[in-house]
Coordinates of C-alpha atoms and ligand atoms in Angstrom, one line a residue:
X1 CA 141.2 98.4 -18.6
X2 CA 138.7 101.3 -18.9
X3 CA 141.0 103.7 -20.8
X4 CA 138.9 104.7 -23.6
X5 CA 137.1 107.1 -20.2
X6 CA 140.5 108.7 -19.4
X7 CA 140.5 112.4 -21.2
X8 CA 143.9 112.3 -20.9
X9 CA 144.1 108.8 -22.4
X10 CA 145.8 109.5 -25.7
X11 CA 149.1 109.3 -24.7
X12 CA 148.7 105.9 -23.2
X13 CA 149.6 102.5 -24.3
X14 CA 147.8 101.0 -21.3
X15 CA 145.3 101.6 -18.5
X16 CA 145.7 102.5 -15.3
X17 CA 146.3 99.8 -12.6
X18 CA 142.7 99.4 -10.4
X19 CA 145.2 100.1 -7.3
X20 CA 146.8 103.7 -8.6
X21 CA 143.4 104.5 -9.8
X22 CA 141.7 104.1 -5.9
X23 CA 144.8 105.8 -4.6
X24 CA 145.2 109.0 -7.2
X25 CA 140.7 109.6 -7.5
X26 CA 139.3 112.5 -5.5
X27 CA 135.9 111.8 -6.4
X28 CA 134.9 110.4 -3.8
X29 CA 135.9 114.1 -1.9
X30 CA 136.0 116.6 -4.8
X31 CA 132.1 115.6 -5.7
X32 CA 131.5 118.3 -3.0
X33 CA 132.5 121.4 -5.5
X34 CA 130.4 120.6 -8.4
X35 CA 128.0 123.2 -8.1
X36 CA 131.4 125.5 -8.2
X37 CA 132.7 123.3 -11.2
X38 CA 129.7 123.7 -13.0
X39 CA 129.7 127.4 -12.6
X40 CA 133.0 127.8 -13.2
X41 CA 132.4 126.2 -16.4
X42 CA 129.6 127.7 -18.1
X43 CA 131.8 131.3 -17.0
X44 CA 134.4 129.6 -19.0
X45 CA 132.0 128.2 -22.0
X46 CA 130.6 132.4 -22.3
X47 CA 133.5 133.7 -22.3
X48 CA 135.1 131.5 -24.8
X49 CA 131.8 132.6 -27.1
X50 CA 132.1 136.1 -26.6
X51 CA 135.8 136.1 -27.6
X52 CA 134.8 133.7 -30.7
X53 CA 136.5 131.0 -29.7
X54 CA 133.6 128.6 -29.2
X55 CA 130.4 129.6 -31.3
X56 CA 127.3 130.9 -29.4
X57 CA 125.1 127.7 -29.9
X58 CA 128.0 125.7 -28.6
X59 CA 128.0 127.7 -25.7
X60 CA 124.4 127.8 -25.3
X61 CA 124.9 123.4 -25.4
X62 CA 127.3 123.5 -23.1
X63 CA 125.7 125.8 -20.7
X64 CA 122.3 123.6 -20.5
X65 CA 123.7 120.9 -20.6
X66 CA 125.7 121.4 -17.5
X67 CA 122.4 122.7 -16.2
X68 CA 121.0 119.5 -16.2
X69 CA 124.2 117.9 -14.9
X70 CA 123.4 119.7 -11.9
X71 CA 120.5 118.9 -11.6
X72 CA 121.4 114.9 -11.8
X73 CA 123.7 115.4 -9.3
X74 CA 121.4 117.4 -7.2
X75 CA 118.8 114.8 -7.0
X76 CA 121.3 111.6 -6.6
X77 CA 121.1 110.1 -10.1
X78 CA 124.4 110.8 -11.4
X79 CA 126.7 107.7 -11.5
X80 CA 130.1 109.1 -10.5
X81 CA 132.3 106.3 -12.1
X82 CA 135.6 106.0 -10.1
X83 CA 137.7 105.9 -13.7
X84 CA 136.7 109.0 -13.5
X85 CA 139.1 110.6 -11.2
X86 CA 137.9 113.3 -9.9
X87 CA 135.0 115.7 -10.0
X88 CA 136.4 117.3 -13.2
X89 CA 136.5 114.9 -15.6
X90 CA 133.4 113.4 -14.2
X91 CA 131.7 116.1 -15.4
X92 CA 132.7 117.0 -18.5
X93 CA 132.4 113.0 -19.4
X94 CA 128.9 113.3 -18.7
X95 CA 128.6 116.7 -20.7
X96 CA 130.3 115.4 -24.0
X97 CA 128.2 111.7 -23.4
X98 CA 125.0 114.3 -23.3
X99 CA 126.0 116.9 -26.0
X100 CA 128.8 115.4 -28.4
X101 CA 131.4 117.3 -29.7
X102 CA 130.6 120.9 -28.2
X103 CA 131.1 119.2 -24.7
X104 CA 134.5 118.5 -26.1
X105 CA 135.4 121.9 -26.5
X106 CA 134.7 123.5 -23.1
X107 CA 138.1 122.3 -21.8
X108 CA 140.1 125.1 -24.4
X109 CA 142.1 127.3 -23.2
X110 CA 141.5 125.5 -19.7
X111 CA 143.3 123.2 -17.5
X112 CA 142.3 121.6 -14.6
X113 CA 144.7 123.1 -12.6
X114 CA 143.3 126.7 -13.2
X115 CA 139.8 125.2 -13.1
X116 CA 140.5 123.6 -9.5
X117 CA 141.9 126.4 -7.9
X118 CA 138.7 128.4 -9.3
X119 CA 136.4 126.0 -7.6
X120 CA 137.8 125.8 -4.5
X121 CA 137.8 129.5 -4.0
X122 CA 134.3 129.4 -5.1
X123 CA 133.6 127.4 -2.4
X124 CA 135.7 128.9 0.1
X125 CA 134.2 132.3 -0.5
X126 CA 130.5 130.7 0.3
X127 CA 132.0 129.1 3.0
X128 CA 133.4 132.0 4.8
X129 CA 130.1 134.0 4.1
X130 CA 128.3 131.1 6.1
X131 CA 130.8 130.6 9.0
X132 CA 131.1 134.6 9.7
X133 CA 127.1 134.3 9.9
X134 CA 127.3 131.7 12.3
X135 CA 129.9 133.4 14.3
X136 CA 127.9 136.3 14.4
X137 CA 125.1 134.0 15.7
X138 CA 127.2 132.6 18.5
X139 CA 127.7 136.3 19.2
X140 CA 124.2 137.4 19.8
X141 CA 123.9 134.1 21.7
X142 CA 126.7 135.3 23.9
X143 CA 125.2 138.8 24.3
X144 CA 121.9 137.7 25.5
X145 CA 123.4 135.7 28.1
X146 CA 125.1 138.5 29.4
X147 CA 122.1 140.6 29.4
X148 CA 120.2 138.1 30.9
X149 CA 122.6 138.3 33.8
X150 CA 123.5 141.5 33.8
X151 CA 124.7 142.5 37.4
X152 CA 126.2 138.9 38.5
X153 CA 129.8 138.8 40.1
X154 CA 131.9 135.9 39.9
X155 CA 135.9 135.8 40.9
X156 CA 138.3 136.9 38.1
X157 CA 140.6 134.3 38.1
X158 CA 144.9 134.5 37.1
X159 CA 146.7 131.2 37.1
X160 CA 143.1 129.7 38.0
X161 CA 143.6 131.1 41.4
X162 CA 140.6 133.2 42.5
X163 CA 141.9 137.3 41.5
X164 CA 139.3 139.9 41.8
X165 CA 135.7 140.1 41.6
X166 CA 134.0 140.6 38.0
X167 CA 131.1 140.7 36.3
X168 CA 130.1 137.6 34.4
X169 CA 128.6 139.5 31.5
X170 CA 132.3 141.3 31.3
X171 CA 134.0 137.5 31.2
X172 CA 131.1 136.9 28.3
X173 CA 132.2 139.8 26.5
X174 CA 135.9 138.8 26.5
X175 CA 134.7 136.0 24.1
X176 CA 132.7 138.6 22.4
X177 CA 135.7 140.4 21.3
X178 CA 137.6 137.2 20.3
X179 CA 134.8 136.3 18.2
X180 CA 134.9 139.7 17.1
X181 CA 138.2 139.4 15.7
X182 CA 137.5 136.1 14.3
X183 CA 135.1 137.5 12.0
X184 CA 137.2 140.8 11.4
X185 CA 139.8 138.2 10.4
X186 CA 137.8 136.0 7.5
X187 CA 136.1 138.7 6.3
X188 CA 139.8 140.6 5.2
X189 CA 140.2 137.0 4.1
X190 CA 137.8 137.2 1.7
X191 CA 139.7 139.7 -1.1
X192 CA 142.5 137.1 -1.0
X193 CA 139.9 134.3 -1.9
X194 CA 137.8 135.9 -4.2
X195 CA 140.9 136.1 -7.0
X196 CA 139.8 134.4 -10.2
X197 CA 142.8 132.2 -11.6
X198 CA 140.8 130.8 -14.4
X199 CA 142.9 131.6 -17.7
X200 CA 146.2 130.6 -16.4
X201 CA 145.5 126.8 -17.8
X202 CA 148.2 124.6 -16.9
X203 CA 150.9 126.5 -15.9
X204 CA 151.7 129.1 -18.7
X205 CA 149.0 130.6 -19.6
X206 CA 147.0 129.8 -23.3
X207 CA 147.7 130.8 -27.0
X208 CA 143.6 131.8 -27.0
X209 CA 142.7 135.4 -27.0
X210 CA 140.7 134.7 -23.3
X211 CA 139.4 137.2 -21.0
X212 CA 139.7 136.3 -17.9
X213 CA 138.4 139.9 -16.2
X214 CA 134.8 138.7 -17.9
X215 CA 135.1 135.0 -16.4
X216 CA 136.0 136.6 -13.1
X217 CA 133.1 138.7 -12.8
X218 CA 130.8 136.1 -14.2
X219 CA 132.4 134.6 -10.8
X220 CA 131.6 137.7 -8.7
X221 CA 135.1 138.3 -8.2
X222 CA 136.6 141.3 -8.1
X223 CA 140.1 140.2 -8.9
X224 CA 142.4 138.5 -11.4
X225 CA 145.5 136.4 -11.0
X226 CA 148.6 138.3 -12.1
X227 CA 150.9 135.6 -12.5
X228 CA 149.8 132.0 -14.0
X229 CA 152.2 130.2 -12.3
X230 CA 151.0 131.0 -9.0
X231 CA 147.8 131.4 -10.0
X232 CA 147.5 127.2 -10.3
X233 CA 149.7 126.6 -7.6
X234 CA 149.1 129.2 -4.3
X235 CA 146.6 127.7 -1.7
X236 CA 147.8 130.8 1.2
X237 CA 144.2 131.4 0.7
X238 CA 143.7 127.9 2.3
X239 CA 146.1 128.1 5.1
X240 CA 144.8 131.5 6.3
X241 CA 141.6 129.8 6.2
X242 CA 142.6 127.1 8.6
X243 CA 144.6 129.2 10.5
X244 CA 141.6 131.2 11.3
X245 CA 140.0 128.3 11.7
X246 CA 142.5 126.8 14.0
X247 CA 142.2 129.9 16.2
X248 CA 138.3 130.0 16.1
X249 CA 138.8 126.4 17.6
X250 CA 141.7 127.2 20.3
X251 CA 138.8 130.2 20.9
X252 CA 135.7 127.7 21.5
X253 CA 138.3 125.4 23.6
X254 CA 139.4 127.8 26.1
X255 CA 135.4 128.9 26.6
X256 CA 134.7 125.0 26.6
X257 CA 137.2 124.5 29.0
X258 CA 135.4 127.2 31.4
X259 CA 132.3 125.1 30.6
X260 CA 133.4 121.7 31.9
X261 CA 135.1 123.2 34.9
X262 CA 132.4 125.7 36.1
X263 CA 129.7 123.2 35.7
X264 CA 131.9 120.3 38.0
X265 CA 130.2 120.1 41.8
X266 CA 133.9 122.1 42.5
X267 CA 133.0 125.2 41.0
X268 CA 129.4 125.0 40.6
X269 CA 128.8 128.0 38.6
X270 CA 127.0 126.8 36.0
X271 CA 124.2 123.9 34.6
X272 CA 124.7 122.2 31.3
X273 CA 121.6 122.0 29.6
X274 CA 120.6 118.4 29.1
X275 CA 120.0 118.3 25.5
X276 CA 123.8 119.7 25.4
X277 CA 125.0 117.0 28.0
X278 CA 125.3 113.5 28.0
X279 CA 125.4 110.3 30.8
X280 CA 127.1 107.2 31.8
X281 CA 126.9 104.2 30.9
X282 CA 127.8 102.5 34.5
X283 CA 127.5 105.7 36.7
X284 CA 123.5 106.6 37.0
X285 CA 124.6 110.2 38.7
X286 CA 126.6 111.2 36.1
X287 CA 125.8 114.2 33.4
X288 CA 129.1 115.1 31.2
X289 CA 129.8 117.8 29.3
X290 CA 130.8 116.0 26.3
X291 CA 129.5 118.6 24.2
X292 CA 131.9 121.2 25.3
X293 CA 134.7 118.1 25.6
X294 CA 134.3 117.8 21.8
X295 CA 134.9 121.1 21.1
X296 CA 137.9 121.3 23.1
X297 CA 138.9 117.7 21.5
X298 CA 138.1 119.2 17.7
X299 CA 140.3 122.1 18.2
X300 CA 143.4 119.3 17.8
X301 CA 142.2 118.0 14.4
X302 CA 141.2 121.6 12.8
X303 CA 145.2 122.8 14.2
X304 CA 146.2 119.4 12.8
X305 CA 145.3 120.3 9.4
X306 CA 147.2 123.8 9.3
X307 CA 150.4 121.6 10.3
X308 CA 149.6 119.4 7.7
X309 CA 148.7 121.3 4.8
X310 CA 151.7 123.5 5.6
X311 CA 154.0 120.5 5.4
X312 CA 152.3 119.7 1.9
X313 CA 152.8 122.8 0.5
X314 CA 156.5 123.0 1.8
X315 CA 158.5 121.5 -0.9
X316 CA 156.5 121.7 -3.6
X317 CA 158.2 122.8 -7.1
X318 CA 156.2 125.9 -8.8
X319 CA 153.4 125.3 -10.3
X320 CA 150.9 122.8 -10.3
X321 CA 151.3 119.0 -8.5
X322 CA 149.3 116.4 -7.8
X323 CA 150.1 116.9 -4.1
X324 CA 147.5 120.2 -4.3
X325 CA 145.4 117.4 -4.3
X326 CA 145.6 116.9 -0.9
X327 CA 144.1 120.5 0.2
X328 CA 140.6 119.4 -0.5
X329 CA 140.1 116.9 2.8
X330 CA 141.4 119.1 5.1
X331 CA 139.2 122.3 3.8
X332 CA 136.2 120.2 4.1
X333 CA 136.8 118.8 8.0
X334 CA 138.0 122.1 9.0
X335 CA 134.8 123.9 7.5
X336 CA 132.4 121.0 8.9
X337 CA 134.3 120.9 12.7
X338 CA 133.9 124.6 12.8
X339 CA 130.8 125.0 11.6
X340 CA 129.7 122.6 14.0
X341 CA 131.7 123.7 16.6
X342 CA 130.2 127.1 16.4
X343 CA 126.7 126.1 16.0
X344 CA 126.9 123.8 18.9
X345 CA 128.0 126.4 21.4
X346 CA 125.2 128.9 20.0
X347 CA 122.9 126.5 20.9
X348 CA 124.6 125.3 24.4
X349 CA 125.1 129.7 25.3
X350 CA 121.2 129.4 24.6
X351 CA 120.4 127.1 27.1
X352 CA 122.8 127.6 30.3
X353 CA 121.8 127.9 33.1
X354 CA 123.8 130.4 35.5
X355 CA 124.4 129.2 39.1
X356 CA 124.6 133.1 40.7
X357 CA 124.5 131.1 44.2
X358 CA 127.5 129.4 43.1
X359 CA 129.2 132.5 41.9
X360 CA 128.7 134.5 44.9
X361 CA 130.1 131.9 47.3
X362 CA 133.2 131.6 45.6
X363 CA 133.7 135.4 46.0
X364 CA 134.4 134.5 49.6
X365 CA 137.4 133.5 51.5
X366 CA 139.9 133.8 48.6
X367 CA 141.0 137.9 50.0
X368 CA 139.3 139.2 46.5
X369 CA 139.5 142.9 47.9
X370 CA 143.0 143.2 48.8
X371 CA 144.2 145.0 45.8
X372 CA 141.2 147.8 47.0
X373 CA 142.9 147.9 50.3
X374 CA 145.7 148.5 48.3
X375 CA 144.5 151.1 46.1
X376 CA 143.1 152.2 49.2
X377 CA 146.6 153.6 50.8
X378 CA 148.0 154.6 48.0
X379 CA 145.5 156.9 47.4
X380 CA 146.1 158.3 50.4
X381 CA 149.7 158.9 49.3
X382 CA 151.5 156.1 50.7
X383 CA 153.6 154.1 47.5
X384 CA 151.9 151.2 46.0
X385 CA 155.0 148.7 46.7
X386 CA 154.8 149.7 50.6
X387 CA 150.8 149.2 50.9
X388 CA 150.8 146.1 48.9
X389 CA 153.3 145.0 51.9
X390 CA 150.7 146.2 54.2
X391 CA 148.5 144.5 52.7
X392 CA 150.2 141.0 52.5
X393 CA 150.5 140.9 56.1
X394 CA 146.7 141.7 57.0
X395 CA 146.0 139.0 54.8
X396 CA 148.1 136.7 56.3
X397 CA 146.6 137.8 59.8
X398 CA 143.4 137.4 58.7
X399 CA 144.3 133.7 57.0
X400 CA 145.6 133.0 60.5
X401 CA 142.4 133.8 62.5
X402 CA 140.6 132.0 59.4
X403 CA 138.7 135.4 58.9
X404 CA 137.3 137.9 55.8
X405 CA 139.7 141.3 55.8
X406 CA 136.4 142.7 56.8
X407 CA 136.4 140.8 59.7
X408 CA 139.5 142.1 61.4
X409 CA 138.7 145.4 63.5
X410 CA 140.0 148.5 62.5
X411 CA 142.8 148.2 65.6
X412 CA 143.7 144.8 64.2
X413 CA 144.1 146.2 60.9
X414 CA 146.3 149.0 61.8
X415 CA 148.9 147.1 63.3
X416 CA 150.0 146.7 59.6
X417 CA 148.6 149.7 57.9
X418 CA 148.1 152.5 60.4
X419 CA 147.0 154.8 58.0
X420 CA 143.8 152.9 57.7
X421 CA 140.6 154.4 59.1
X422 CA 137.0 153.5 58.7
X423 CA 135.9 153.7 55.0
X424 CA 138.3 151.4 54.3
X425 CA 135.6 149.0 54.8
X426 CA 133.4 150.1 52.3
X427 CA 136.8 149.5 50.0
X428 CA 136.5 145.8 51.5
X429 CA 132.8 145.4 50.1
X430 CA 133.3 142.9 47.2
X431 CA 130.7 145.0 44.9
X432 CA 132.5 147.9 45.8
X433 CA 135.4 146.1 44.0
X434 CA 133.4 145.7 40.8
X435 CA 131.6 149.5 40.8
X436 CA 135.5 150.7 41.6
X437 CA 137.0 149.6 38.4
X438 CA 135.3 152.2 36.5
X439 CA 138.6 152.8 34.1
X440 CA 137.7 152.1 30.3
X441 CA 137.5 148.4 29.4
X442 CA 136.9 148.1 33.2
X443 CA 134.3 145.5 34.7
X444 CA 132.3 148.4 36.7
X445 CA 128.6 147.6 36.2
X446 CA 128.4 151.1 33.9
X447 CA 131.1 150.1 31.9
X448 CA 130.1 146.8 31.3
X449 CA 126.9 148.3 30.6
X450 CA 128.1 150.1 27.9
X451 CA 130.1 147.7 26.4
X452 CA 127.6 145.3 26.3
X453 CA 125.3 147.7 24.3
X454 CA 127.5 148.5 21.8
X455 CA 128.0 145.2 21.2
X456 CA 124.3 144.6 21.4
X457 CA 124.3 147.3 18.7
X458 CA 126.9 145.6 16.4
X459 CA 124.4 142.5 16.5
X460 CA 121.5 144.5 15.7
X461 CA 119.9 143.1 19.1
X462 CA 117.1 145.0 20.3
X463 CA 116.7 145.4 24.0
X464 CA 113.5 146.3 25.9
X465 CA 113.9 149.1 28.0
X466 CA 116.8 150.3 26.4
X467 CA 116.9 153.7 25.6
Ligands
LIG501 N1 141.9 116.4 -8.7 C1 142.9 117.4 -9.0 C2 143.2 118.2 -7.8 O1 142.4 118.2 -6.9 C3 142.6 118.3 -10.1 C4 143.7 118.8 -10.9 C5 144.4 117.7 -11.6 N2 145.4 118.3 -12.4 C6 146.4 117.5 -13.0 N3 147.2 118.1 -13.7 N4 146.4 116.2 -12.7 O2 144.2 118.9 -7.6

């Protein structure tokens, strides 16, 4: 029976059973926010000074000695006793152990439920600034790669079936603008985290005159809770966070996915880099891409933990539960997968090797030009639903004699569409195709071109030769 530890202990005849004391701790988890606890607390220990609720020297106490606190914990020799339940109490045990009886006073007009949802949105806020650096990272890895290959065609693919010819650097760039929105998406996140809830204590608020704007601001936040109730109990800033985590994933997934099948003999568009690939342990030929297989596999955990922190928060009774508890895990896997996540596929964009070879042959045989031939006759005024008839049958002639549409001779070609003359040919020219689609957003070489440097521009990317 350890109870004489418990801060809470006064109430209680007994200790706590060793079992419900392993199954209630967070410690072992929550150890991770005590640079945010310890901040949050000597905020707290100021303001109860300046509003003379706490005398200055006390303050002063409690503020170095929390100082040194961190720096126990900072170089491993703080013993975080598991009576001590969570990060909380583990510090302010050590504090009063340290100082005495000011270190008993830094808990007035505070409650852990306030000073828990303060440290968590400490630590998301860092956290987001981190990630969005990252992403934009993983951007300017992306961009270079589609400098670097500025000018390459590849087929456009709908429902995986080869479509139309594109530029690779415009397929790049449609992950640009995911990742775009990704960061657009945590960053309006942030004013929702950076909400300082400290001064609603338990539940109800405190019979202390506090001020909570000053604690805030000592917080570098620009806001204050309005409501005590929901300041202890609201964690929407956590499921926006893994939602836009989940997405991020689903993001990386769907580019991973392109990895693993571009790089099989089948497509052959691309090389893994070896230090981003891994081999068999019976098959001596074998490189996998079980770097981009992870990030496809992670995305299910990270979209796991939306699910389940949603289903925690579902029932819950205003205000605080113990149940709140359970946010902390799922913050921290989600942060570490996506962080790694994102950091892995910076470096992997880094390294890829581009297979152009590879590219080009798969523009072949798959009729990528038909919707030019298309476009073709309806420009000259016959109706798009009659050409694309037209069309379909050349195709199917051409499939027959196992030839290219720009194989069939203009006679040939007329028996379908007899409005077709010679420059349709030029129409048939697969970079034709690509310089054609010159409408905005379009994947003609100029457009891309431009596209690319204003996202080069957004990066602040410098490129040679550029005017
Ligand atoms: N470890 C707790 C949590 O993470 C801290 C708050 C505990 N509050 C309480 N009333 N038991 O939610």
């Amino acid at each position: 029976m350890k109870m004489a530890k418990k801060p809470w202990g006064g109430r209680f005849a007994r200790g706590t059973e060793q079992e419900v004391e392993a199954f209630t701790s967070s410690l072992d988890f929550d150890q991770r926010l005590y640079r945010q606890d310890i901040a949050g607390s000597q905020a707290h220990a100021r303001m109860l000074a300046r509003q003379g609720i706490i005398s200055p020297a006390e303050a002063e106490e409690i503020v170095r000695g929390l100082e040194e606190i961190r720096g126990e914990i900072d170089s491993g020799e703080f013993f975080f006793d598991p009576a001590l339940e969570d990060i909380h109490m583990a510090i302010e045990a050590r504090l009063t152990e340290k100082i005495g009886e000011a270190g008993r006073k830094l808990h007035t007009a505070r409650s852990r439920n306030d000073q828990v949802a303060l440290d968590v949105r400490l630590f998301l806020a860092g956290a987001v600034e981190a990630l969005l650096e990252d992403i934009q990272n993983l951007r300017r890895a992306g961009a270079r790669l589609a400098r670097r290959h500025l000018g390459v065609m590849l087929p456009g693919y709908t429902h995986l079936q080869r479509a139309q010819p594109v530029l690779f650097s415009h397929h790049l760039l449609a992950y640009d603008e995911m990742w775009r929105r990704d960061q657009a998406r945590l960053k309006e996140s942030l004013a929702r985290i950076r909400v300082s809830p400290l001064g609603a204590a338990a539940l109800a608020g405190t019979t202390f005159p506090i001020d909570p704007e000053f604690t805030g601001s000592q917080m570098g936040f620009p806001e204050v809770f309005r409501n005590s109730l929901d300041a202890v109990s609201d964690r929407d800033f956590l499921l926006e966070f893994l939602a836009h985590s989940s997405i991020i994933m689903v993001h990386l997934s769907r580019l991973a996915e392109e990895l693993i099948i571009w790089s099989g003999a089948e497509f052959g568009f691309v090389v893994l880099p070896d230090a981003y690939a891994t081999g068999s342990s019976i098959m001596p030929q074998k490189k996998n891409p079980d770097v981009p297989e992870l990030i496809r596999g992670k995305s299910g955990r990270v979209c796991g933990h939306l699910l389940g922190l949603l289903m925690t928060l579902k029932g819950l009774p205003l205000a605080y539960n113990r149940d709140l508890q359970e946010d902390k895990e799922p913050l921290f896997d989600t942060l570490d997968t996506v962080q790694g996540a994102v950091r892995l596929m910076t470096g992997l964009l880094g390294q890829l090797q581009i297979r152009p070879e590879g590219m080009a042959a798969a523009l072949h045989g798959g009729f990528l030009t038909a919707t030019d031939m298309a476009d073709y006759l309806a420009a000259k005024g016959i109706p798009f639903r009659t050409a694309h008839e037209q069309v379909g049958q050349t195709v199917r002639q051409a499939e027959a004699q196992n030839k290219e549409l720009w194989e069939l001779s203009l006679e040939e070609i007329r028996k379908f569409a007899p409005q077709a003359d010679a420059d349709l040919f030029e129409w048939l020219k697969i970079e034709n195709s690509v310089a054609r689609r010159t409408s905005p957003g379009g994947t003609a070489p100029a457009r891309v071109a431009e596209a690319l440097a204003l996202v080069e521009k957004e990066l602040g990317i410098e490129v040679a030769g550029a005017e």
